[in-house]
Amino acid sequence: MRKNGFLLTIMLAAVSRVLSGAAQKPASRVLVASRNFANDATFEIKKCDLHRLEEGPSVTTVLTREDGLKYYRMMQTVHRMELKADQLYKQKIILGFCHLCDGREACCVGLEAGINPTDHLITAYRAHGFTFTRGLSVREILAELTGRKGGCAKGKGGSMHMYVKNFYGGNGIVGAQVPPGAVCILLH
Amino acid sequence: MAAVSGLVRRPLQQVTVRDAINQGMDEELERDEKVFLLGEEVAQYDGAYKVSRGLWKKYGDKRIIDTPISEMGFAGIAVGAAMAGLRPICEFMTFNFSMQAIDQVINSAAKTYYMSGGLQPVPIVFRGPNGASAGVAAQHSQCFAAWYGHCPGLKVVSPWSSEDAKGLIKSAIRDNNPVVVLENELMYGVPFEFPAEAQSKDFLIPIGKAKIERQGTHITVVSHSRPVGHCLEAATVLSKEGIECEVINMRTIRPMDIETIEASVVKTNHLITVEGGWPQFGVGAEICARIMEGISEKLVLEYSQAIINIVYLNTYWIRRLKPAFSPRSCIQFPGCSRCSCHWC
């Protein structure tokens, strides 16, 4: 008993030394930090190589709390929708092909954050997330996946053929989206 | 002769097929600023076969666009443009090269209206010379009527005369569906009499309607594109022997005007189909199948009245061979050396 108590004391002393070592800040600063939180955050972006351009995109960007929460909500929605689609696919309620983007929601949400609704977008077969961020509801997307007439293409397109204004799918043939996508050169 | 519209049009002038297509495109480019033409050599060279002569000078870089030699690339760009709201005319130097881009034509253009549940129309025209030319050998002589005619979602037209060419190209451009226009290089320089109504800027030939070029009572001869001319020549020869042929110019491959052909076969009881494509699974095969399925109740075909499909084996060397057949009343077409008869 005495031996255990002695060991315990040593351990406690060691732990308190570690803790006090970690909290190097003076007490006043710790108090101030716990009451302040940022309303926006600044991020550095890697500079792009430029070809025949004078200026590239900006190297810093500011994310406001409002936008951050909005993106988080969108990503969560896409994530849960994709998990559900995964489950439905395994139950064979969704047939054919089903390419999911749970885990890569940041691609579609981040892309949409950087463009306008009037810009044109085309993608390959992993289209569910982009369809959502371009404006379709989860209900329409899941209805399309399950082949119902309430789906955005009345059930005739499925996973890879969802279209919204200024969003040209969804292409089943790998790489086939590249030439139609190059049309933005012609349009502008 | 320059083919920019605005020339004084004399009534009943002779117009070549090339100039007719040029006029048709010119009028549609003028009428709708969303229409534009792209393809290899269409702009500064005035067109590989001079079909788009004068258009680049008149409309400039934004409407008449030279593309690199990448059919899959520029056909895809054209499809994307059509999806985004423009009305492209995509020229293939010949349809043999369209095989490079056939994925964009079928999967990206033809199927999209259906697969989007009606949300995304693709108002595009693919045009260019199809079928055999003079001595260009197998890789440059294929007829794509059967290949494109097979696909739902596409309309396929095949003009013969200048009137056909102008009316069909204008209808194709105004149509909101993908339309494949199969021209013929050997016909480009052939002049035809242009009727008065064809000189109007709103002259359209409906897609899906065949034309009876020559009335007859003894035998129906159905064809499309250049062979129509040969059928009419053969009909002239035969009428001296007292056989009157009814020559039908299909004009449209898909949707096929089977009613006109049926009505004619019911009248004559004999049918010959003539085409430049390969026999197996061809346009003639489809006509035969539909006639046999459709009118077996209206018409009893006796053993000796089988349908003859005539196809051209169109490579340079074959033209020298004599026809190796002699059924009872077979018509010998110039350049033809093979007949696939259903009863042989």
JSON list of N, CA, C and O in Angstrom, two decimals, chain B residues 252-279:
[
{"chain": "B", "resi": 252, "resn": "THR", "atom": "N", "xyz": [-35.11, 11.19, -96.75]},
{"chain": "B", "resi": 252, "resn": "THR", "atom": "CA", "xyz": [-34.82, 11.01, -95.32]},
{"chain": "B", "resi": 252, "resn": "THR", "atom": "C", "xyz": [-34.62, 9.54, -95.04]},
{"chain": "B", "resi": 252, "resn": "THR", "atom": "O", "xyz": [-35.41, 8.70, -95.46]},
{"chain": "B", "resi": 253, "resn": "ILE", "atom": "N", "xyz": [-33.52, 9.23, -94.32]},
{"chain": "B", "resi": 253, "resn": "ILE", "atom": "CA", "xyz": [-33.27, 7.85, -93.91]},
{"chain": "B", "resi": 253, "resn": "ILE", "atom": "C", "xyz": [-33.98, 7.54, -92.60]},
{"chain": "B", "resi": 253, "resn": "ILE", "atom": "O", "xyz": [-34.52, 6.47, -92.39]},
{"chain": "B", "resi": 254, "resn": "ARG", "atom": "N", "xyz": [-33.92, 8.51, -91.69]},
{"chain": "B", "resi": 254, "resn": "ARG", "atom": "CA", "xyz": [-34.58, 8.32, -90.40]},
{"chain": "B", "resi": 254, "resn": "ARG", "atom": "C", "xyz": [-35.21, 9.64, -90.00]},
{"chain": "B", "resi": 254, "resn": "ARG", "atom": "O", "xyz": [-34.48, 10.63, -89.92]},
{"chain": "B", "resi": 255, "resn": "PRO", "atom": "N", "xyz": [-36.48, 9.74, -89.73]},
{"chain": "B", "resi": 255, "resn": "PRO", "atom": "CA", "xyz": [-37.51, 8.71, -89.79]},
{"chain": "B", "resi": 255, "resn": "PRO", "atom": "C", "xyz": [-37.91, 8.37, -91.22]},
{"chain": "B", "resi": 255, "resn": "PRO", "atom": "O", "xyz": [-38.20, 9.27, -92.01]},
{"chain": "B", "resi": 256, "resn": "MET", "atom": "N", "xyz": [-37.89, 7.10, -91.55]},
{"chain": "B", "resi": 256, "resn": "MET", "atom": "CA", "xyz": [-38.10, 6.67, -92.92]},
{"chain": "B", "resi": 256, "resn": "MET", "atom": "C", "xyz": [-39.56, 6.83, -93.33]},
{"chain": "B", "resi": 256, "resn": "MET", "atom": "O", "xyz": [-40.46, 6.52, -92.55]},
{"chain": "B", "resi": 257, "resn": "ASP", "atom": "N", "xyz": [-39.79, 7.29, -94.55]},
{"chain": "B", "resi": 257, "resn": "ASP", "atom": "CA", "xyz": [-41.15, 7.44, -95.05]},
{"chain": "B", "resi": 257, "resn": "ASP", "atom": "C", "xyz": [-41.57, 6.13, -95.69]},
{"chain": "B", "resi": 257, "resn": "ASP", "atom": "O", "xyz": [-41.58, 5.98, -96.92]},
{"chain": "B", "resi": 258, "resn": "ILE", "atom": "N", "xyz": [-41.95, 5.18, -94.85]},
{"chain": "B", "resi": 258, "resn": "ILE", "atom": "CA", "xyz": [-42.29, 3.85, -95.37]},
{"chain": "B", "resi": 258, "resn": "ILE", "atom": "C", "xyz": [-43.66, 3.87, -96.04]},
{"chain": "B", "resi": 258, "resn": "ILE", "atom": "O", "xyz": [-43.95, 3.04, -96.91]},
{"chain": "B", "resi": 259, "resn": "GLU", "atom": "N", "xyz": [-44.50, 4.84, -95.66]},
{"chain": "B", "resi": 259, "resn": "GLU", "atom": "CA", "xyz": [-45.86, 4.89, -96.24]},
{"chain": "B", "resi": 259, "resn": "GLU", "atom": "C", "xyz": [-45.81, 5.11, -97.75]},
{"chain": "B", "resi": 259, "resn": "GLU", "atom": "O", "xyz": [-46.55, 4.48, -98.51]},
{"chain": "B", "resi": 260, "resn": "THR", "atom": "N", "xyz": [-44.94, 6.02, -98.19]},
{"chain": "B", "resi": 260, "resn": "THR", "atom": "CA", "xyz": [-44.84, 6.29, -99.62]},
{"chain": "B", "resi": 260, "resn": "THR", "atom": "C", "xyz": [-44.37, 5.04, -100.36]},
{"chain": "B", "resi": 260, "resn": "THR", "atom": "O", "xyz": [-44.88, 4.68, -101.42]},
{"chain": "B", "resi": 261, "resn": "ILE", "atom": "N", "xyz": [-43.39, 4.36, -99.78]},
{"chain": "B", "resi": 261, "resn": "ILE", "atom": "CA", "xyz": [-42.85, 3.16, -100.43]},
{"chain": "B", "resi": 261, "resn": "ILE", "atom": "C", "xyz": [-43.91, 2.07, -100.46]},
{"chain": "B", "resi": 261, "resn": "ILE", "atom": "O", "xyz": [-44.13, 1.40, -101.48]},
{"chain": "B", "resi": 262, "resn": "GLU", "atom": "N", "xyz": [-44.60, 1.91, -99.35]},
{"chain": "B", "resi": 262, "resn": "GLU", "atom": "CA", "xyz": [-45.66, 0.89, -99.26]},
{"chain": "B", "resi": 262, "resn": "GLU", "atom": "C", "xyz": [-46.74, 1.13, -100.29]},
{"chain": "B", "resi": 262, "resn": "GLU", "atom": "O", "xyz": [-47.16, 0.21, -101.00]},
{"chain": "B", "resi": 263, "resn": "ALA", "atom": "N", "xyz": [-47.20, 2.38, -100.37]},
{"chain": "B", "resi": 263, "resn": "ALA", "atom": "CA", "xyz": [-48.27, 2.70, -101.31]},
{"chain": "B", "resi": 263, "resn": "ALA", "atom": "C", "xyz": [-47.83, 2.37, -102.73]},
{"chain": "B", "resi": 263, "resn": "ALA", "atom": "O", "xyz": [-48.61, 1.87, -103.55]},
{"chain": "B", "resi": 264, "resn": "SER", "atom": "N", "xyz": [-46.56, 2.63, -103.01]},
{"chain": "B", "resi": 264, "resn": "SER", "atom": "CA", "xyz": [-46.06, 2.37, -104.36]},
{"chain": "B", "resi": 264, "resn": "SER", "atom": "C", "xyz": [-45.96, 0.87, -104.62]},
{"chain": "B", "resi": 264, "resn": "SER", "atom": "O", "xyz": [-46.30, 0.39, -105.71]},
{"chain": "B", "resi": 265, "resn": "VAL", "atom": "N", "xyz": [-45.51, 0.11, -103.63]},
{"chain": "B", "resi": 265, "resn": "VAL", "atom": "CA", "xyz": [-45.35, -1.33, -103.84]},
{"chain": "B", "resi": 265, "resn": "VAL", "atom": "C", "xyz": [-46.70, -2.01, -103.99]},
{"chain": "B", "resi": 265, "resn": "VAL", "atom": "O", "xyz": [-46.87, -2.95, -104.77]},
{"chain": "B", "resi": 266, "resn": "VAL", "atom": "N", "xyz": [-47.70, -1.50, -103.24]},
{"chain": "B", "resi": 266, "resn": "VAL", "atom": "CA", "xyz": [-49.05, -2.05, -103.39]},
{"chain": "B", "resi": 266, "resn": "VAL", "atom": "C", "xyz": [-49.53, -1.85, -104.82]},
{"chain": "B", "resi": 266, "resn": "VAL", "atom": "O", "xyz": [-50.22, -2.68, -105.41]},
{"chain": "B", "resi": 267, "resn": "LYS", "atom": "N", "xyz": [-49.14, -0.73, -105.42]},
{"chain": "B", "resi": 267, "resn": "LYS", "atom": "CA", "xyz": [-49.55, -0.44, -106.79]},
{"chain": "B", "resi": 267, "resn": "LYS", "atom": "C", "xyz": [-48.79, -1.31, -107.80]},
{"chain": "B", "resi": 267, "resn": "LYS", "atom": "O", "xyz": [-49.37, -1.82, -108.75]},
{"chain": "B", "resi": 268, "resn": "THR", "atom": "N", "xyz": [-47.48, -1.49, -107.61]},
{"chain": "B", "resi": 268, "resn": "THR", "atom": "CA", "xyz": [-46.67, -2.11, -108.66]},
{"chain": "B", "resi": 268, "resn": "THR", "atom": "C", "xyz": [-46.36, -3.58, -108.45]},
{"chain": "B", "resi": 268, "resn": "THR", "atom": "O", "xyz": [-46.05, -4.29, -109.40]},
{"chain": "B", "resi": 269, "resn": "ASN", "atom": "N", "xyz": [-46.37, -4.03, -107.20]},
{"chain": "B", "resi": 269, "resn": "ASN", "atom": "CA", "xyz": [-46.04, -5.43, -106.85]},
{"chain": "B", "resi": 269, "resn": "ASN", "atom": "C", "xyz": [-44.58, -5.81, -107.05]},
{"chain": "B", "resi": 269, "resn": "ASN", "atom": "O", "xyz": [-44.24, -6.98, -106.92]},
{"chain": "B", "resi": 270, "resn": "HIS", "atom": "N", "xyz": [-43.74, -4.87, -107.39]},
{"chain": "B", "resi": 270, "resn": "HIS", "atom": "CA", "xyz": [-42.31, -5.20, -107.53]},
{"chain": "B", "resi": 270, "resn": "HIS", "atom": "C", "xyz": [-41.51, -4.13, -106.81]},
{"chain": "B", "resi": 270, "resn": "HIS", "atom": "O", "xyz": [-41.87, -2.96, -106.87]},
{"chain": "B", "resi": 271, "resn": "LEU", "atom": "N", "xyz": [-40.42, -4.53, -106.17]},
{"chain": "B", "resi": 271, "resn": "LEU", "atom": "CA", "xyz": [-39.60, -3.54, -105.46]},
{"chain": "B", "resi": 271, "resn": "LEU", "atom": "C", "xyz": [-38.12, -3.81, -105.67]},
{"chain": "B", "resi": 271, "resn": "LEU", "atom": "O", "xyz": [-37.67, -4.95, -105.56]},
{"chain": "B", "resi": 272, "resn": "ILE", "atom": "N", "xyz": [-37.41, -2.75, -106.00]},
{"chain": "B", "resi": 272, "resn": "ILE", "atom": "CA", "xyz": [-35.94, -2.83, -106.02]},
{"chain": "B", "resi": 272, "resn": "ILE", "atom": "C", "xyz": [-35.42, -1.71, -105.14]},
{"chain": "B", "resi": 272, "resn": "ILE", "atom": "O", "xyz": [-35.90, -0.59, -105.23]},
{"chain": "B", "resi": 273, "resn": "THR", "atom": "N", "xyz": [-34.46, -2.01, -104.28]},
{"chain": "B", "resi": 273, "resn": "THR", "atom": "CA", "xyz": [-33.82, -0.94, -103.50]},
{"chain": "B", "resi": 273, "resn": "THR", "atom": "C", "xyz": [-32.40, -0.79, -104.01]},
{"chain": "B", "resi": 273, "resn": "THR", "atom": "O", "xyz": [-31.75, -1.78, -104.32]},
{"chain": "B", "resi": 274, "resn": "VAL", "atom": "N", "xyz": [-31.94, 0.45, -104.10]},
{"chain": "B", "resi": 274, "resn": "VAL", "atom": "CA", "xyz": [-30.60, 0.70, -104.62]},
{"chain": "B", "resi": 274, "resn": "VAL", "atom": "C", "xyz": [-29.89, 1.63, -103.65]},
{"chain": "B", "resi": 274, "resn": "VAL", "atom": "O", "xyz": [-30.42, 2.67, -103.26]},
{"chain": "B", "resi": 275, "resn": "GLU", "atom": "N", "xyz": [-28.69, 1.26, -103.23]},
{"chain": "B", "resi": 275, "resn": "GLU", "atom": "CA", "xyz": [-27.97, 2.11, -102.28]},
{"chain": "B", "resi": 275, "resn": "GLU", "atom": "C", "xyz": [-26.48, 1.96, -102.46]},
{"chain": "B", "resi": 275, "resn": "GLU", "atom": "O", "xyz": [-26.02, 1.01, -103.09]},
{"chain": "B", "resi": 276, "resn": "GLY", "atom": "N", "xyz": [-25.74, 2.84, -101.86]},
{"chain": "B", "resi": 276, "resn": "GLY", "atom": "CA", "xyz": [-24.29, 2.77, -101.92]},
{"chain": "B", "resi": 276, "resn": "GLY", "atom": "C", "xyz": [-23.67, 2.14, -100.70]},
{"chain": "B", "resi": 276, "resn": "GLY", "atom": "O", "xyz": [-22.45, 2.11, -100.57]},
{"chain": "B", "resi": 277, "resn": "GLY", "atom": "N", "xyz": [-24.48, 1.66, -99.78]},
{"chain": "B", "resi": 277, "resn": "GLY", "atom": "CA", "xyz": [-23.94, 1.07, -98.56]},
{"chain": "B", "resi": 277, "resn": "GLY", "atom": "C", "xyz": [-23.79, -0.43, -98.70]},
{"chain": "B", "resi": 277, "resn": "GLY", "atom": "O", "xyz": [-24.20, -1.04, -99.67]},
{"chain": "B", "resi": 278, "resn": "TRP", "atom": "N", "xyz": [-23.20, -1.04, -97.70]},
{"chain": "B", "resi": 278, "resn": "TRP", "atom": "CA", "xyz": [-23.02, -2.49, -97.72]},
{"chain": "B", "resi": 278, "resn": "TRP", "atom": "C", "xyz": [-24.35, -3.20, -97.49]},
{"chain": "B", "resi": 278, "resn": "TRP", "atom": "O", "xyz": [-25.24, -2.68, -96.82]},
{"chain": "B", "resi": 279, "resn": "PRO", "atom": "N", "xyz": [-24.52, -4.39, -98.07]},
{"chain": "B", "resi": 279, "resn": "PRO", "atom": "CA", "xyz": [-25.84, -5.02, -98.05]},
{"chain": "B", "resi": 279, "resn": "PRO", "atom": "C", "xyz": [-26.32, -5.49, -96.67]},
{"chain": "B", "resi": 279, "resn": "PRO", "atom": "O", "xyz": [-27.48, -5.31, -96.34]}
]
